Short mmCIF file of C-alpha atoms in Angstrom, two decimals:
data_model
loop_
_atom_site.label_atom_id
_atom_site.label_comp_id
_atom_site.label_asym_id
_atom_site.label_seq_id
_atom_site.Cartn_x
_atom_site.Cartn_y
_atom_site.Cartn_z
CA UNK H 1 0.00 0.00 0.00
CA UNK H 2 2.87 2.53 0.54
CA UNK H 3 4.23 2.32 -2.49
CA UNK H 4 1.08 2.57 -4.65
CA UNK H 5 0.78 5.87 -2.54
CA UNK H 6 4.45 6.69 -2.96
CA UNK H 7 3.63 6.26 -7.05
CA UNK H 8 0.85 8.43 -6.85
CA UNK H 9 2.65 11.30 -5.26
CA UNK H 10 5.10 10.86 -7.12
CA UNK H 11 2.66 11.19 -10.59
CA UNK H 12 1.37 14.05 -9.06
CA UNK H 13 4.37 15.77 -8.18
CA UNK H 14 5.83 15.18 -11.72
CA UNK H 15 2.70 16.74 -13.41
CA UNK H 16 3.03 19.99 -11.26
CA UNK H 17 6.95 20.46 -11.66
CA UNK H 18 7.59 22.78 -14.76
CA UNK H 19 10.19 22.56 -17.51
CA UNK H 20 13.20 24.76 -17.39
CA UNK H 21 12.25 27.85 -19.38
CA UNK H 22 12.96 27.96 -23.11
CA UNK H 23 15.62 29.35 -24.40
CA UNK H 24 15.53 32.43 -26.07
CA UNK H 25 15.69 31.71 -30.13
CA UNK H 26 17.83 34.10 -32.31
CA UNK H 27 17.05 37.15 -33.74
CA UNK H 28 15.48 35.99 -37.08
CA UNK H 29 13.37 37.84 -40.61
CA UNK H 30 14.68 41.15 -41.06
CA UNK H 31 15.34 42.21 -37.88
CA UNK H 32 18.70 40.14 -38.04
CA UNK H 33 20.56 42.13 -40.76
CA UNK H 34 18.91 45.26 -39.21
CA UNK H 35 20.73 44.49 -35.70
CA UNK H 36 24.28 44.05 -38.08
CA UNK H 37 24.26 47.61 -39.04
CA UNK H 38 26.15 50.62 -36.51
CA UNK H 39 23.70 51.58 -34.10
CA UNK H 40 26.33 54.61 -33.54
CA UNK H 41 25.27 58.47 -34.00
CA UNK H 42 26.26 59.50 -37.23
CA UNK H 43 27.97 63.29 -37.65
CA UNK H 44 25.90 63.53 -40.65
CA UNK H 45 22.39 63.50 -39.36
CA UNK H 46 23.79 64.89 -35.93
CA UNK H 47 20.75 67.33 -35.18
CA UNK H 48 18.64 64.18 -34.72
CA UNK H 49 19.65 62.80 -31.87
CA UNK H 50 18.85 65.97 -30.11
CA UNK H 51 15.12 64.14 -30.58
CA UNK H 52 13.23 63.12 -28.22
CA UNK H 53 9.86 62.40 -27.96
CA UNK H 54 7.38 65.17 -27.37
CA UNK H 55 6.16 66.16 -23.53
CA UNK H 56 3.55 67.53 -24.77
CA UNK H 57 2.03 64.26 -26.32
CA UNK H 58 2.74 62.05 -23.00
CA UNK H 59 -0.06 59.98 -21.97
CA UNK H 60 -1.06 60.36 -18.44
CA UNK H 61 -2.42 56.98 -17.78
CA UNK H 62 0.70 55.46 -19.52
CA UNK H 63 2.70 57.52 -16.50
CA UNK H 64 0.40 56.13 -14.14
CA UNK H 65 1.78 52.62 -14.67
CA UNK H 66 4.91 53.75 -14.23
CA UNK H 67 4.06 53.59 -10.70
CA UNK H 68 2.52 50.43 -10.49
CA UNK H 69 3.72 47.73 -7.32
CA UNK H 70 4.78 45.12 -10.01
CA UNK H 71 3.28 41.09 -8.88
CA UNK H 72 6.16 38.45 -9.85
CA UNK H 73 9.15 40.90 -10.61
CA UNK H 74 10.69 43.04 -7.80
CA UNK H 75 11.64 46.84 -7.37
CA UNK H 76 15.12 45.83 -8.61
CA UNK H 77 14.75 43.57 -11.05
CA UNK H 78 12.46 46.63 -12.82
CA UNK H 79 15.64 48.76 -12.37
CA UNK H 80 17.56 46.32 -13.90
CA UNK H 81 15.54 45.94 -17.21
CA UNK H 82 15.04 49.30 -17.47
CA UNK H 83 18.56 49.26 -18.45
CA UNK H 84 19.23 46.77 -20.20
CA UNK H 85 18.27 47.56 -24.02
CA UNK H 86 19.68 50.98 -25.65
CA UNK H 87 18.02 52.02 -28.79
CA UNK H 88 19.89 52.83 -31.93
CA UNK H 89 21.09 56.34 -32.15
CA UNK H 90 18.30 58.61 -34.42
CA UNK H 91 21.40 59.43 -36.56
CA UNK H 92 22.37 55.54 -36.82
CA UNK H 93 22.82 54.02 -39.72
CA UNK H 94 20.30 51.24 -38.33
CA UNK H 95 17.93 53.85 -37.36
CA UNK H 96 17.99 55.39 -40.94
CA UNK H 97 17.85 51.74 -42.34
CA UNK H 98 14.67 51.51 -40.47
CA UNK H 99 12.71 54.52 -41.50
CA UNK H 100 13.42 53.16 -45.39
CA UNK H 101 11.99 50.22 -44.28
CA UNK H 102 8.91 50.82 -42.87
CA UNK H 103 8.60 53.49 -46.21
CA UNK H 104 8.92 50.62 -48.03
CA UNK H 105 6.04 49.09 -46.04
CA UNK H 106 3.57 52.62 -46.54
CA UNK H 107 3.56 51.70 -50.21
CA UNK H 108 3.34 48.46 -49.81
CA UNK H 109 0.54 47.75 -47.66
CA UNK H 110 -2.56 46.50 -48.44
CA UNK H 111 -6.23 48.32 -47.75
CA UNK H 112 -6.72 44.22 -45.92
CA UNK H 113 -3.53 44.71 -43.62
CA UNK H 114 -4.34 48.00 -43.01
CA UNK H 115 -7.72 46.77 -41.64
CA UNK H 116 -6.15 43.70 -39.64
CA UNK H 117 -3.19 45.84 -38.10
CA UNK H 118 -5.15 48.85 -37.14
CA UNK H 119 -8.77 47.56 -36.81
CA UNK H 120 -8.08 44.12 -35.37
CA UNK H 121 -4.44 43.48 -33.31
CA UNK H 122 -3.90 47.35 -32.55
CA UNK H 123 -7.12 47.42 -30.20
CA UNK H 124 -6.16 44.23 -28.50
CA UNK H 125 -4.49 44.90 -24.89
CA UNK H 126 -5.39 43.95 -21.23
CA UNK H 127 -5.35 47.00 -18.53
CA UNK H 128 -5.06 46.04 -15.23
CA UNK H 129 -6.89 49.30 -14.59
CA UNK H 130 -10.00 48.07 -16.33
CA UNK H 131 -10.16 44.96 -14.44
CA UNK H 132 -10.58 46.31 -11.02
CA UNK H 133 -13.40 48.45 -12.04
CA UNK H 134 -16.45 45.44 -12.98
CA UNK H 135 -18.94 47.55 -13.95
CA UNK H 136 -16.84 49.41 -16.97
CA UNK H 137 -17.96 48.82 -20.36
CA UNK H 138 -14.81 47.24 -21.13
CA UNK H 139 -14.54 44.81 -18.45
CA UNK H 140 -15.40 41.97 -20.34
CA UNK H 141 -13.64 42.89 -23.38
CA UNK H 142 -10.72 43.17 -21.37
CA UNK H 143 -10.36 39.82 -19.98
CA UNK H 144 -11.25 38.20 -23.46
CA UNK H 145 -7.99 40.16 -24.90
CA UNK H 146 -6.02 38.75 -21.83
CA UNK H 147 -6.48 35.50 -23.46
CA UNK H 148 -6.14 36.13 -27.41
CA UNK H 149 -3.09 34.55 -27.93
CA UNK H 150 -4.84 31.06 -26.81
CA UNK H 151 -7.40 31.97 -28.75
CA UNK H 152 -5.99 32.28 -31.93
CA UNK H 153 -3.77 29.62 -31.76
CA UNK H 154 -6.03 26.80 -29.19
CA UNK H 155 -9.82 27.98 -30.25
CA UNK H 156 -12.90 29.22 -28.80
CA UNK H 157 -12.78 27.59 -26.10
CA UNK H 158 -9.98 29.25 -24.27
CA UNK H 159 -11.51 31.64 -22.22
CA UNK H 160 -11.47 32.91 -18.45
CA UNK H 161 -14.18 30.88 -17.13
CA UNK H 162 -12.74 27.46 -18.85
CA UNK H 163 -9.24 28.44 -17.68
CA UNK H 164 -8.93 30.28 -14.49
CA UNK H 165 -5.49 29.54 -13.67
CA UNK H 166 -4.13 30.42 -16.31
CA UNK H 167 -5.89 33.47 -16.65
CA UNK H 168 -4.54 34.45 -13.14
CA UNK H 169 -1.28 33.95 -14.51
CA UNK H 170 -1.70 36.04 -17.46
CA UNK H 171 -2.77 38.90 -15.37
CA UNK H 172 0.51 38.95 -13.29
CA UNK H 173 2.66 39.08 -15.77
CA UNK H 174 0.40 41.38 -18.11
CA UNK H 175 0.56 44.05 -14.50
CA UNK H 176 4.30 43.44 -14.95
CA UNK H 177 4.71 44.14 -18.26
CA UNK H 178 2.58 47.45 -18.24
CA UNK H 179 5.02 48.49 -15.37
CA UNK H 180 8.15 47.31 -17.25
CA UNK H 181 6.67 49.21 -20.66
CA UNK H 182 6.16 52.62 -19.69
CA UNK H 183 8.95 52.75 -17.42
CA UNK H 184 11.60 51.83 -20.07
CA UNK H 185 9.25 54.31 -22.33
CA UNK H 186 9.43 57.10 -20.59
CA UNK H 187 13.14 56.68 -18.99
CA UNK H 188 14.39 56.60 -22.67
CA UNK H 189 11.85 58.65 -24.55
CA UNK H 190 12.34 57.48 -28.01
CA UNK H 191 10.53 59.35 -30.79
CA UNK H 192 8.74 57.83 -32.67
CA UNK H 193 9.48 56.82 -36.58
CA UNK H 194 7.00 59.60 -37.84
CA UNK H 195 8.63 62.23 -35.88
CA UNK H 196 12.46 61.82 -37.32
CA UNK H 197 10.85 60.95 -41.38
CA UNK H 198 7.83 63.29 -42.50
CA UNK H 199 7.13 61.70 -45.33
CA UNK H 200 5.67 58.54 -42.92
CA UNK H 201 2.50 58.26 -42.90
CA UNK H 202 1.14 56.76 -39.68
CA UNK H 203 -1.96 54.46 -39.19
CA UNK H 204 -2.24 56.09 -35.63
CA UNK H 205 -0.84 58.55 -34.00
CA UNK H 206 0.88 57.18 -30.37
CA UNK H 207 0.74 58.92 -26.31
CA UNK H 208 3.89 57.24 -25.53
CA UNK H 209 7.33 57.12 -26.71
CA UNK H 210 8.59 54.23 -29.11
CA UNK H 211 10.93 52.02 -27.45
CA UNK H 212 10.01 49.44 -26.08
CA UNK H 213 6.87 47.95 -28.20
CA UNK H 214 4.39 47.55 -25.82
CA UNK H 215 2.15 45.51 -28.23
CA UNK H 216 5.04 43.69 -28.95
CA UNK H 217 6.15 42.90 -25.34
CA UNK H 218 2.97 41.55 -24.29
CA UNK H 219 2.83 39.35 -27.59
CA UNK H 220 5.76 37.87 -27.02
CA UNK H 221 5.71 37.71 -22.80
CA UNK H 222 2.42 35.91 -23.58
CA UNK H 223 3.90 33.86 -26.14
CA UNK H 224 6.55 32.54 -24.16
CA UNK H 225 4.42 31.89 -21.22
CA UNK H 226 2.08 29.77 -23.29
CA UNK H 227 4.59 28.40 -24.36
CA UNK H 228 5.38 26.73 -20.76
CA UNK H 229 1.75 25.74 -20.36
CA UNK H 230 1.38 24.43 -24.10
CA UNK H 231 5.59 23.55 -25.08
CA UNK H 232 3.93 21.65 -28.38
CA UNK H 233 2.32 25.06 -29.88
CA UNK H 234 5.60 26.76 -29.58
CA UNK H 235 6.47 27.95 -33.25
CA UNK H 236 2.33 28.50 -33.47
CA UNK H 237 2.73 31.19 -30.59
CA UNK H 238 5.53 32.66 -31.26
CA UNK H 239 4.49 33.14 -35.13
CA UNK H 240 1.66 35.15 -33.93
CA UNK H 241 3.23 37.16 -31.77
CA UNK H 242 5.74 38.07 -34.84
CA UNK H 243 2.83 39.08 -36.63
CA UNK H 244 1.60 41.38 -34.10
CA UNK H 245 4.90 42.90 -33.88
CA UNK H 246 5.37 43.27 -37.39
CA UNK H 247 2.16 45.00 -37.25
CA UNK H 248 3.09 47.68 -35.46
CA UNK H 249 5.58 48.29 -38.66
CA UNK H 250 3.16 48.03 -41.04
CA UNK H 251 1.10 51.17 -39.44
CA UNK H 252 4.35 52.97 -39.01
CA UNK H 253 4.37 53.28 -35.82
CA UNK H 254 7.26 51.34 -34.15
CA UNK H 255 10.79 50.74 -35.51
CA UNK H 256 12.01 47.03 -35.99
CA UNK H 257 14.51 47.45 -33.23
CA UNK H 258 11.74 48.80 -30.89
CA UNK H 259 10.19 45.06 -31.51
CA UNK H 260 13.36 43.52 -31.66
CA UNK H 261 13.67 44.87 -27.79
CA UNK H 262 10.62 43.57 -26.62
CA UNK H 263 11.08 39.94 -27.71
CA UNK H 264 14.49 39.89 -25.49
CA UNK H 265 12.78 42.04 -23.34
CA UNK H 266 9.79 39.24 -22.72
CA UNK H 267 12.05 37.02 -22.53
CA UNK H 268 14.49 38.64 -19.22
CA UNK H 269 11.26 39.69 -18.07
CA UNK H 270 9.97 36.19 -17.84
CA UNK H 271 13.78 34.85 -16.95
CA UNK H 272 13.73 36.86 -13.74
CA UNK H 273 9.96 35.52 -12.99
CA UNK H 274 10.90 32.55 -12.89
CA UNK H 275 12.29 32.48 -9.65
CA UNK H 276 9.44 33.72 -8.01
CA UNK H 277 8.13 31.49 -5.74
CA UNK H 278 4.26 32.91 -6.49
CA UNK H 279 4.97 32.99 -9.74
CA UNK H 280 5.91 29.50 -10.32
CA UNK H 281 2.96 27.95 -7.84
CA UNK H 282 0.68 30.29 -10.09
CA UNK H 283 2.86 28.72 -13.69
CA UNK H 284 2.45 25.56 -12.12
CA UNK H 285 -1.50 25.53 -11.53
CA UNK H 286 -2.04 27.21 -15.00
CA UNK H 287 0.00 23.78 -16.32
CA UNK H 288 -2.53 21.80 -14.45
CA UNK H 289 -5.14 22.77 -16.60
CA UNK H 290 -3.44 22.34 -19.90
CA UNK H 291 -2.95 18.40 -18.55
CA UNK H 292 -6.31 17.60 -17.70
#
C-alpha cells in the first residue's frame, strides 16, 4: 500500500513540476541584418539625436503605470531591465535603415492589412486598470484580450471561465509588463518613426514614446508563457506574436529594433519571474489545466 501511494505522489508531483524555461531563439526575418548595421550616431544626421519624444504628447495613464507595485518581478529587477536595451542612435545608420523600411512598407501595404493591423491586433491589450473596475464597459472585453493569444492559436474555447489559472497567470505578468513598458518608455523617450521621417504616414498617431513595443512585449511575454503551459504550440505562438509585432511596422508606428527589444525584453522579463516562488505555484497551476 505505501508504495502505490508513494507512485501516486510521485505522478502528481511530476505533473506539477515545470520545464526549465525555453531558451531564447535568435534574432530571425529582417530584424537580423537590421541588428548588423552601426547603431552609432552618425555626424551627418547629428541634429537628430537631439530628438526626443514630445512632452507635450505624453499619456497620463501610460505615466500612471509607471508607478505600479509590479506582482512576480521586484523593485530591482524593474531597475535592472530598465537598463538593459539601448536604442539605436536617431542618426544611426540602423535607425535610418529603419525609417526606409517601414517606407517601403507605406507603399506596400494592403487596404486588408491596413484593416487587420489597425482595426483588429492594434485594439487588442489587457489594462489592469480596467479589471478592477467590474462595472466598466470594457470589463469583459478586457479579460477576453487577456487570453487572445490562446485563442488564436487553441480555439474558442480558451476563455477565463474554462481556464482560471491560467488566466490568473496572465494577469501577473500582463501588471508586470505594463510596469516594465512605460517605465523603459518614458526613462528613454524614443521618438517615434513619424517624428524623425515626414514623409511617414502613420496608421495612428501614439501617447507614448517608441521604445520598447508595448504591443510587442505583451505578444511575445504571452507567447513565451504559453509556451510553458502548451511547449507543443511553440512555433504557433511565437508566429503570432511576430505578426503582431510586425504590425506595429506596417502602421508605421514602431521601428524594428523597438520590436526587436521587446522579444528579449519578454524574454528577461519572464527569466527573472521565474524564480518567483508565487509565480511559479501560479505557472504551475495554469500547467494543471493544460494536462487535464
Amino acid at each position: 500500500m505505501k508504495k502505490i501511494i508513494l507512485f501516486f505522489v510521485l505522478i502528481q508531483t511530476s505533473l506539477c513540476v515545470s520545464q526549465e524555461l525555453h531558451q531564447l531563439e535568435p534574432a530571425s526575418h529582417h530584424y537580423a541584418s537590421l541588428k548588423a548595421l552601426s547603431a552609432l550616431p552618425n555626424e551627418k544626421r547629428a541634429e537628430l539625436d537631439s530628438m526626443r519624444f514630445p512632452e507635450s504628447s505624453y499619456n497620463p495613464v501610460a505615466l500612471l503605470y509607471t508607478m505600479a507595485s509590479p506582482i512576480y518581478l521586484t523593485d530591482n529587477q524593474v531597475d535592472g531591465l530598465k537598463n538593459l536595451l539601448k536604442f539605436p542612435a536617431n542618426s544611426s545608420e540602423q535607425t535610418q535603415a529603419e525609417l526606409n523600411f517601414l517606407l517601403e512598407w507605406q507603399k506596400k501595404r494592403t487596404k486588408e492589412q491596413e484593416y487587420r493591423t489597425s482595426k483588429v491586433l492594434a485594439p487588442i491589450g489587457y489594462w489592469p486598470h480596467i479589471d478592477v473596475m467590474k462595472d466598466h464597459k470594457s470589463y469583459e472585453a478586457n479579460i477576453d484580450d487577456l487570453l487572445f493569444e490562446g485563442r488564436e492559436v487553441m480555439g474558442a474555447k480558451v476563455t477565463h471561465k474554462n481556464y482560471p489559472a491560467t488566466t490568473k497567470l496572465l494577469k501577473g505578468i500582463t501588471n508586470d509588463m505594463r510596469l516594465m513598458e512605460f517605465t523603459i518608455k518614458y526613462h528613454l523617450l524614443r521618438p517615434r518613426p513619424y517624428e524623425l521621417e515626414p514623409k511617414l504616414e502613420p496608421l495612428q498617431i501614439m501617447g507614448s514614446p517608441s521604445f520598447a513595443s508595448g504591443h510587442t512585449l505583451w505578444a511575445y511575454l504571452h507567447a513565451f508563457t504559453w509556451s510553458e503551459l502548451i511547449p507543443s504550440k511553440r512555433a504557433a505562438f511565437l508566429a503570432l506574436a511576430y505578426e503582431i509585432g510586425e504590425s506595429r511596422e506596417i502602421m508605421g508606428i514602431h521601428y524594428p529594433s523597438d520590436d526587436e527589444a521587446s522579444r528579449i525584453l519578454a524574454h528577461a522579463m519572464l527569466t527573472k519571474m521565474w524564480s518567483n516562488t508565487d509565480f511559479a505555484s501560479d505557472l504551475k497551476a495554469a500547467q494543471l489545466e493544460w494536462r487535464q
